[in-house]
PDB file of C-alpha atoms and ligand atoms in Angstrom:
ATOM      1  CA  UNK G  23     129.329  54.546  39.276  1.00 96.00           C
ATOM      2  CA  UNK G  24     127.735  57.996  39.404  1.00 98.00           C
ATOM      3  CA  UNK G  25     124.258  58.360  40.880  1.00 98.00           C
ATOM      4  CA  UNK G  26     122.005  61.270  39.947  1.00 98.00           C
ATOM      5  CA  UNK G  27     118.592  62.004  41.426  1.00 98.00           C
ATOM      6  CA  UNK G  28     115.692  64.422  41.356  1.00 98.00           C
ATOM      7  CA  UNK G  29     111.995  64.318  42.187  1.00 98.00           C
ATOM      8  CA  UNK G  30     111.279  63.767  38.490  1.00 98.00           C
ATOM      9  CA  UNK G  31     112.567  64.695  35.051  1.00 98.00           C
ATOM     10  CA  UNK G  32     114.432  67.883  36.066  1.00 98.00           C
ATOM     11  CA  UNK G  33     117.691  66.140  36.893  1.00 98.00           C
ATOM     12  CA  UNK G  34     117.838  64.581  33.445  1.00 98.00           C
ATOM     13  CA  UNK G  35     119.356  67.877  32.214  1.00 97.00           C
ATOM     14  CA  UNK G  36     122.231  67.347  34.662  1.00 98.00           C
ATOM     15  CA  UNK G  37     122.443  63.649  33.821  1.00 98.00           C
ATOM     16  CA  UNK G  38     122.835  64.472  30.094  1.00 98.00           C
ATOM     17  CA  UNK G  39     125.611  66.971  30.799  1.00 98.00           C
ATOM     18  CA  UNK G  40     127.486  64.438  32.959  1.00 98.00           C
ATOM     19  CA  UNK G  41     127.092  61.925  30.128  1.00 98.00           C
ATOM     20  CA  UNK G  42     128.606  64.388  27.646  1.00 98.00           C
ATOM     21  CA  UNK G  43     131.552  65.064  29.946  1.00 98.00           C
ATOM     22  CA  UNK G  44     132.145  61.463  31.034  1.00 97.00           C
ATOM     23  CA  UNK G  45     130.665  59.185  28.360  1.00 97.00           C
ATOM     24  CA  UNK G  46     132.446  56.085  29.647  1.00 96.00           C
ATOM     25  CA  UNK G  47     131.232  56.376  33.222  1.00 96.00           C
ATOM     26  CA  UNK G  48     128.546  54.044  34.563  1.00 97.00           C
ATOM     27  CA  UNK G  49     125.557  56.094  35.656  1.00 98.00           C
ATOM     28  CA  UNK G  50     122.243  55.563  37.365  1.00 98.00           C
ATOM     29  CA  UNK G  51     119.296  58.003  37.512  1.00 98.00           C
ATOM     30  CA  UNK G  52     116.614  58.063  40.163  1.00 98.00           C
ATOM     31  CA  UNK G  53     113.382  60.012  39.596  1.00 98.00           C
ATOM     32  CA  UNK G  54     111.434  59.950  42.858  1.00 98.00           C
ATOM     33  CA  UNK G  55     108.105  60.525  41.147  1.00 97.00           C
ATOM     34  CA  UNK G  56     106.177  58.819  43.934  1.00 98.00           C
ATOM     35  CA  UNK G  57     107.081  61.654  46.307  1.00 98.00           C
ATOM     36  CA  UNK G  58     107.056  64.543  43.826  1.00 98.00           C
ATOM     37  CA  UNK G  59     106.877  67.444  44.018  1.00 98.00           C
ATOM     38  CA  UNK G  60     109.586  68.172  46.582  1.00 98.00           C
ATOM     39  CA  UNK G  61     109.166  71.946  46.413  1.00 98.00           C
ATOM     40  CA  UNK G  62     105.971  72.047  48.468  1.00 98.00           C
ATOM     41  CA  UNK G  63     107.197  69.669  51.208  1.00 98.00           C
ATOM     42  CA  UNK G  64     108.547  70.562  54.634  1.00 98.00           C
ATOM     43  CA  UNK G  65     112.271  70.760  55.326  1.00 98.00           C
ATOM     44  CA  UNK G  66     112.162  67.546  57.356  1.00 98.00           C
ATOM     45  CA  UNK G  67     110.393  65.651  54.589  1.00 98.00           C
ATOM     46  CA  UNK G  68     112.808  66.870  51.903  1.00 98.00           C
ATOM     47  CA  UNK G  69     115.811  65.999  54.086  1.00 98.00           C
ATOM     48  CA  UNK G  70     114.483  62.487  54.782  1.00 98.00           C
ATOM     49  CA  UNK G  71     113.816  61.849  51.072  1.00 98.00           C
ATOM     50  CA  UNK G  72     117.244  63.189  50.120  1.00 98.00           C
ATOM     51  CA  UNK G  73     119.055  60.983  52.638  1.00 98.00           C
ATOM     52  CA  UNK G  74     116.987  57.992  51.532  1.00 98.00           C
ATOM     53  CA  UNK G  75     117.751  58.627  47.823  1.00 98.00           C
ATOM     54  CA  UNK G  76     121.480  58.899  48.474  1.00 98.00           C
ATOM     55  CA  UNK G  77     121.430  55.700  50.540  1.00 98.00           C
ATOM     56  CA  UNK G  78     119.465  53.896  47.837  1.00 98.00           C
ATOM     57  CA  UNK G  79     121.859  54.955  45.084  1.00 98.00           C
ATOM     58  CA  UNK G  80     124.812  54.049  47.247  1.00 98.00           C
ATOM     59  CA  UNK G  81     123.281  50.624  47.813  1.00 98.00           C
ATOM     60  CA  UNK G  82     123.041  50.218  44.042  1.00 98.00           C
ATOM     61  CA  UNK G  83     126.756  50.927  43.684  1.00 97.00           C
ATOM     62  CA  UNK G  84     127.046  54.715  43.300  1.00 97.00           C
ATOM     63  CA  UNK G  85     130.339  56.043  44.671  1.00 95.00           C
ATOM     64  CA  UNK G  86     129.228  59.641  44.296  1.00 97.00           C
ATOM     65  CA  UNK G  87     125.767  61.181  44.004  1.00 98.00           C
ATOM     66  CA  UNK G  88     124.885  64.374  42.168  1.00 98.00           C
ATOM     67  CA  UNK G  89     121.899  66.019  43.844  1.00 98.00           C
ATOM     68  CA  UNK G  90     120.303  67.213  40.608  1.00 98.00           C
ATOM     69  CA  UNK G  91     117.559  68.984  42.517  1.00 98.00           C
ATOM     70  CA  UNK G  92     117.951  72.496  43.911  1.00 98.00           C
ATOM     71  CA  UNK G  93     115.282  71.893  46.554  1.00 98.00           C
ATOM     72  CA  UNK G  94     117.215  68.934  47.989  1.00 98.00           C
ATOM     73  CA  UNK G  95     120.563  70.704  47.472  1.00 98.00           C
ATOM     74  CA  UNK G  96     119.387  73.617  49.652  1.00 98.00           C
ATOM     75  CA  UNK G  97     119.517  71.234  52.640  1.00 98.00           C
ATOM     76  CA  UNK G  98     122.843  69.582  51.824  1.00 98.00           C
ATOM     77  CA  UNK G  99     124.630  71.161  54.804  1.00 97.00           C
ATOM     78  CA  UNK G 100     122.048  69.639  57.161  1.00 98.00           C
ATOM     79  CA  UNK G 101     122.262  66.045  55.873  1.00 98.00           C
ATOM     80  CA  UNK G 102     123.707  63.233  57.969  1.00 98.00           C
ATOM     81  CA  UNK G 103     127.499  62.905  57.410  1.00 97.00           C
ATOM     82  CA  UNK G 104     127.230  59.616  55.453  1.00 97.00           C
ATOM     83  CA  UNK G 105     124.895  61.272  52.918  1.00 98.00           C
ATOM     84  CA  UNK G 106     126.732  64.612  52.870  1.00 97.00           C
ATOM     85  CA  UNK G 107     130.139  63.119  52.255  1.00 96.00           C
ATOM     86  CA  UNK G 108     129.298  61.278  49.050  1.00 96.00           C
ATOM     87  CA  UNK G 109     127.009  63.868  47.488  1.00 97.00           C
ATOM     88  CA  UNK G 110     127.459  67.041  45.447  1.00 97.00           C
ATOM     89  CA  UNK G 111     124.864  69.805  45.781  1.00 98.00           C
ATOM     90  CA  UNK G 112     124.234  72.147  42.849  1.00 98.00           C
ATOM     91  CA  UNK G 113     123.294  75.502  44.405  1.00 98.00           C
ATOM     92  CA  UNK G 114     126.757  76.711  45.461  1.00 97.00           C
ATOM     93  CA  UNK G 115     128.520  76.370  42.072  1.00 98.00           C
ATOM     94  CA  UNK G 116     125.655  78.085  40.220  1.00 98.00           C
ATOM     95  CA  UNK G 117     125.493  80.865  42.799  1.00 98.00           C
ATOM     96  CA  UNK G 118     129.262  81.385  42.502  1.00 98.00           C
ATOM     97  CA  UNK G 119     128.968  81.797  38.740  1.00 98.00           C
ATOM     98  CA  UNK G 120     126.011  84.198  39.096  1.00 98.00           C
ATOM     99  CA  UNK G 121     127.934  86.260  41.653  1.00 98.00           C
ATOM    100  CA  UNK G 122     130.713  86.684  39.090  1.00 98.00           C
ATOM    101  CA  UNK G 123     128.554  87.811  36.172  1.00 98.00           C
ATOM    102  CA  UNK G 124     125.428  89.427  37.653  1.00 98.00           C
ATOM    103  CA  UNK G 125     124.540  92.668  39.423  1.00 98.00           C
ATOM    104  CA  UNK G 126     120.785  92.054  39.573  1.00 98.00           C
ATOM    105  CA  UNK G 127     120.039  88.351  39.751  1.00 98.00           C
ATOM    106  CA  UNK G 128     116.597  86.762  39.486  1.00 98.00           C
ATOM    107  CA  UNK G 129     116.208  83.200  40.727  1.00 99.00           C
ATOM    108  CA  UNK G 130     113.185  81.165  39.683  1.00 98.00           C
ATOM    109  CA  UNK G 131     112.751  78.158  41.931  1.00 98.00           C
ATOM    110  CA  UNK G 132     110.371  75.878  43.779  1.00 98.00           C
ATOM    111  CA  UNK G 133     108.399  77.164  46.724  1.00 98.00           C
ATOM    112  CA  UNK G 134     110.865  75.624  49.191  1.00 98.00           C
ATOM    113  CA  UNK G 135     114.023  76.879  47.481  1.00 98.00           C
ATOM    114  CA  UNK G 136     112.689  80.402  46.966  1.00 98.00           C
ATOM    115  CA  UNK G 137     111.437  80.806  50.528  1.00 98.00           C
ATOM    116  CA  UNK G 138     114.563  79.238  52.033  1.00 98.00           C
ATOM    117  CA  UNK G 139     116.682  82.027  50.512  1.00 98.00           C
ATOM    118  CA  UNK G 140     119.396  79.485  49.702  1.00 98.00           C
ATOM    119  CA  UNK G 141     120.582  81.123  46.469  1.00 98.00           C
ATOM    120  CA  UNK G 142     120.492  84.628  47.980  1.00 98.00           C
ATOM    121  CA  UNK G 143     122.605  83.472  50.921  1.00 98.00           C
ATOM    122  CA  UNK G 144     125.246  81.837  48.724  1.00 98.00           C
ATOM    123  CA  UNK G 145     125.432  84.827  46.364  1.00 98.00           C
ATOM    124  CA  UNK G 146     125.514  87.229  49.320  1.00 98.00           C
ATOM    125  CA  UNK G 147     128.693  85.571  50.621  1.00 98.00           C
ATOM    126  CA  UNK G 148     130.452  86.407  47.354  1.00 98.00           C
ATOM    127  CA  UNK G 149     129.035  89.657  45.997  1.00 98.00           C
ATOM    128  CA  UNK G 150     126.735  92.568  46.723  1.00 98.00           C
ATOM    129  CA  UNK G 151     124.418  91.774  43.816  1.00 98.00           C
ATOM    130  CA  UNK G 152     120.698  92.272  44.359  1.00 98.00           C
ATOM    131  CA  UNK G 153     118.888  88.925  44.345  1.00 98.00           C
ATOM    132  CA  UNK G 154     115.180  88.356  43.619  1.00 98.00           C
ATOM    133  CA  UNK G 155     114.057  84.867  44.671  1.00 98.00           C
ATOM    134  CA  UNK G 156     110.814  83.940  42.935  1.00 98.00           C
ATOM    135  CA  UNK G 157     108.632  80.924  43.688  1.00 98.00           C
ATOM    136  CA  UNK G 158     107.479  79.450  40.386  1.00 98.00           C
ATOM    137  CA  UNK G 159     106.297  76.029  41.589  1.00 98.00           C
ATOM    138  CA  UNK G 160     103.534  75.595  38.905  1.00 98.00           C
ATOM    139  CA  UNK G 161     106.224  75.404  36.236  1.00 98.00           C
ATOM    140  CA  UNK G 162     107.436  72.093  37.721  1.00 98.00           C
ATOM    141  CA  UNK G 163     104.197  70.292  36.855  1.00 97.00           C
ATOM    142  CA  UNK G 164     104.049  71.947  33.417  1.00 98.00           C
ATOM    143  CA  UNK G 165     107.431  70.383  32.645  1.00 98.00           C
ATOM    144  CA  UNK G 166     106.360  67.041  34.140  1.00 97.00           C
ATOM    145  CA  UNK G 167     103.246  67.176  31.956  1.00 96.00           C
ATOM    146  CA  UNK G 168     105.430  67.198  28.843  1.00 94.00           C
ATOM    147  CA  UNK G 169     106.764  70.688  28.089  1.00 96.00           C
ATOM    148  CA  UNK G 170     110.305  69.635  27.252  1.00 94.00           C
ATOM    149  CA  UNK G 171     112.568  68.426  24.454  1.00 90.00           C
ATOM    150  CA  UNK G 172     111.271  71.080  22.070  1.00 89.00           C
ATOM    151  CA  UNK G 173     107.605  70.624  22.926  1.00 96.00           C
ATOM    152  CA  UNK G 174     105.835  73.403  24.847  1.00 97.00           C
ATOM    153  CA  UNK G 175     102.112  73.176  25.561  1.00 97.00           C
ATOM    154  CA  UNK G 176      99.916  76.253  25.133  1.00 97.00           C
ATOM    155  CA  UNK G 177      99.323  76.272  28.919  1.00 98.00           C
ATOM    156  CA  UNK G 178     103.070  76.383  29.504  1.00 98.00           C
ATOM    157  CA  UNK G 179     103.616  79.033  26.803  1.00 97.00           C
ATOM    158  CA  UNK G 180     101.122  81.254  28.547  1.00 98.00           C
ATOM    159  CA  UNK G 181     102.801  80.674  31.915  1.00 98.00           C
ATOM    160  CA  UNK G 182     106.161  81.610  30.382  1.00 98.00           C
ATOM    161  CA  UNK G 183     104.774  84.904  29.057  1.00 98.00           C
ATOM    162  CA  UNK G 184     103.705  85.866  32.588  1.00 98.00           C
ATOM    163  CA  UNK G 185     107.063  84.696  33.887  1.00 98.00           C
ATOM    164  CA  UNK G 186     108.882  86.904  31.371  1.00 98.00           C
ATOM    165  CA  UNK G 187     106.915  89.928  32.630  1.00 98.00           C
ATOM    166  CA  UNK G 188     107.667  89.114  36.275  1.00 98.00           C
ATOM    167  CA  UNK G 189     111.371  88.710  35.556  1.00 98.00           C
ATOM    168  CA  UNK G 190     111.526  91.835  33.368  1.00 98.00           C
ATOM    169  CA  UNK G 191     109.891  93.832  36.173  1.00 98.00           C
ATOM    170  CA  UNK G 192     112.891  93.076  38.423  1.00 98.00           C
ATOM    171  CA  UNK G 193     115.336  94.556  35.876  1.00 98.00           C
ATOM    172  CA  UNK G 194     117.540  91.461  36.312  1.00 98.00           C
ATOM    173  CA  UNK G 195     120.598  91.083  34.080  1.00 98.00           C
ATOM    174  CA  UNK G 196     121.052  87.442  35.126  1.00 98.00           C
ATOM    175  CA  UNK G 197     118.571  84.619  35.664  1.00 98.00           C
ATOM    176  CA  UNK G 198     119.230  81.413  37.579  1.00 99.00           C
ATOM    177  CA  UNK G 199     117.036  78.467  36.615  1.00 98.00           C
ATOM    178  CA  UNK G 200     116.928  77.515  40.298  1.00 98.00           C
ATOM    179  CA  UNK G 201     114.939  74.333  39.786  1.00 98.00           C
ATOM    180  CA  UNK G 202     116.371  71.711  37.456  1.00 98.00           C
ATOM    181  CA  UNK G 203     112.970  71.163  35.819  1.00 98.00           C
ATOM    182  CA  UNK G 204     113.258  74.672  34.357  1.00 98.00           C
ATOM    183  CA  UNK G 205     116.443  73.775  32.471  1.00 98.00           C
ATOM    184  CA  UNK G 206     114.221  71.842  30.073  1.00 98.00           C
ATOM    185  CA  UNK G 207     112.803  75.243  29.046  1.00 98.00           C
ATOM    186  CA  UNK G 208     116.133  77.077  28.845  1.00 97.00           C
ATOM    187  CA  UNK G 209     115.793  77.765  25.104  1.00 97.00           C
ATOM    188  CA  UNK G 210     112.238  79.077  25.399  1.00 97.00           C
ATOM    189  CA  UNK G 211     113.026  81.246  28.440  1.00 98.00           C
ATOM    190  CA  UNK G 212     116.200  82.541  26.751  1.00 98.00           C
ATOM    191  CA  UNK G 213     114.159  83.454  23.668  1.00 97.00           C
ATOM    192  CA  UNK G 214     111.773  85.502  25.807  1.00 98.00           C
ATOM    193  CA  UNK G 215     114.586  87.295  27.662  1.00 98.00           C
ATOM    194  CA  UNK G 216     117.313  87.775  25.032  1.00 98.00           C
ATOM    195  CA  UNK G 217     119.339  90.284  27.049  1.00 97.00           C
ATOM    196  CA  UNK G 218     119.433  88.264  30.260  1.00 98.00           C
ATOM    197  CA  UNK G 219     122.311  85.876  31.030  1.00 98.00           C
ATOM    198  CA  UNK G 220     120.913  82.475  31.953  1.00 98.00           C
ATOM    199  CA  UNK G 221     122.569  80.135  34.432  1.00 98.00           C
ATOM    200  CA  UNK G 222     121.507  76.517  34.739  1.00 98.00           C
ATOM    201  CA  UNK G 223     122.474  74.860  38.055  1.00 98.00           C
ATOM    202  CA  UNK G 224     121.809  71.502  36.367  1.00 98.00           C
ATOM    203  CA  UNK G 225     124.616  72.180  33.904  1.00 98.00           C
ATOM    204  CA  UNK G 226     126.945  73.987  36.312  1.00 98.00           C
ATOM    205  CA  UNK G 227     126.427  71.229  38.906  1.00 98.00           C
ATOM    206  CA  UNK G 228     127.293  68.530  36.375  1.00 98.00           C
ATOM    207  CA  UNK G 229     130.472  70.426  35.476  1.00 98.00           C
ATOM    208  CA  UNK G 230     131.355  70.774  39.165  1.00 97.00           C
ATOM    209  CA  UNK G 231     130.995  66.997  39.585  1.00 97.00           C
ATOM    210  CA  UNK G 232     133.237  66.455  36.557  1.00 97.00           C
ATOM    211  CA  UNK G 233     135.934  68.762  38.001  1.00 96.00           C
ATOM    212  CA  UNK G 234     135.792  67.016  41.387  1.00 94.00           C
ATOM    213  CA  UNK G 235     136.064  63.525  39.913  1.00 94.00           C
ATOM    214  CA  UNK G 236     138.920  64.615  37.644  1.00 92.00           C
ATOM    215  CA  UNK G 237     140.810  66.200  40.553  1.00 92.00           C
ATOM    216  CA  UNK G 238     140.374  63.067  42.665  1.00 88.00           C
ATOM    217  CA  UNK G 239     141.590  60.806  39.908  1.00 86.00           C
ATOM    218  CA  UNK G 240     144.584  63.027  39.251  1.00 88.00           C
ATOM    219  CA  UNK G 241     145.450  62.906  42.942  1.00 86.00           C
ATOM    220  CA  UNK G 242     145.613  59.115  42.613  1.00 79.00           C
ATOM    221  CA  UNK G 243     142.727  58.377  44.928  1.00 73.00           C
ATOM    222  CA  UNK G 244     140.354  55.613  44.020  1.00 61.00           C
ATOM    223  CA  UNK G 245     137.215  56.986  45.621  1.00 56.00           C
ATOM    224  CA  UNK G 246     135.586  60.156  44.370  1.00 57.00           C
ATOM    225  CA  UNK G 247     134.964  62.147  47.504  1.00 57.00           C
TER     226      UNK G 247
HETATM  227  N1  LIG S   7     113.688  69.680  40.191  1.00 79.66           N
HETATM  228  C1  LIG S   7     113.630  70.006  41.560  1.00 79.66           C
HETATM  229  C2  LIG S   7     114.464  71.211  41.937  1.00 79.66           C
HETATM  230  O1  LIG S   7     115.468  71.447  41.304  1.00 79.66           O
HETATM  231  C3  LIG S   7     112.354  69.790  42.342  1.00 79.66           C
HETATM  232  C4  LIG S   7     111.011  70.107  41.735  1.00 79.66           C
HETATM  233  C5  LIG S   7     109.895  69.665  42.679  1.00 79.66           C
HETATM  234  O2  LIG S   7     109.775  68.445  42.864  1.00 79.66           O
HETATM  235  O3  LIG S   7     109.184  70.518  43.244  1.00 79.66           O
HETATM  236  O4  LIG S   7     114.194  71.895  42.879  1.00 79.66           O
END
């Protein structure tokens, strides 16, 4: 069984992509709404919630857990070994793709992810692209309040117009939706920035999980990680 978690609805974008790639796999989704948002919490709090979520999903039968939350993924390397070993973070694969295609990369993320510099660090290991890490925490609650699946509230539309101006001001050729909640607005954001390449860690992370599971199965091993 595959476990997927986020603080709320953001990780559903990753969950759907995993479903498309592995329709026969048993899956379980955890939305930790009680403790949302994660992006304004301290590192210690986010780490504790992440370890708890992985343990919970494992207890429910998950053999592998996709951390469909960039905020939690930014702390993957600091998790306890039991949690680290069975989980897949989503920042590194998205950063690797951005490093390949972008020269000026804007990252919109939660307060924690943006200030941690996690995307910039990963990209910096692979390329000399310029990275702009932008905290766009209010967009998380706009998505939670219902701006998704083709519906965008006027409040959210207005926020997106300001966001377009902030991103345009950086001159970025590539944009990372560095919080999985923002993947729900990929079409709208893409429409506002038609010349910018958009990378969704939710999607790239799901594809990374698929590759890892496939490789493990081909190697004849029964466990995923
Ligand atoms: N969707 C999450 C992320 O990718 C967290 C949003 C939040 O709870 O602040 O970072």
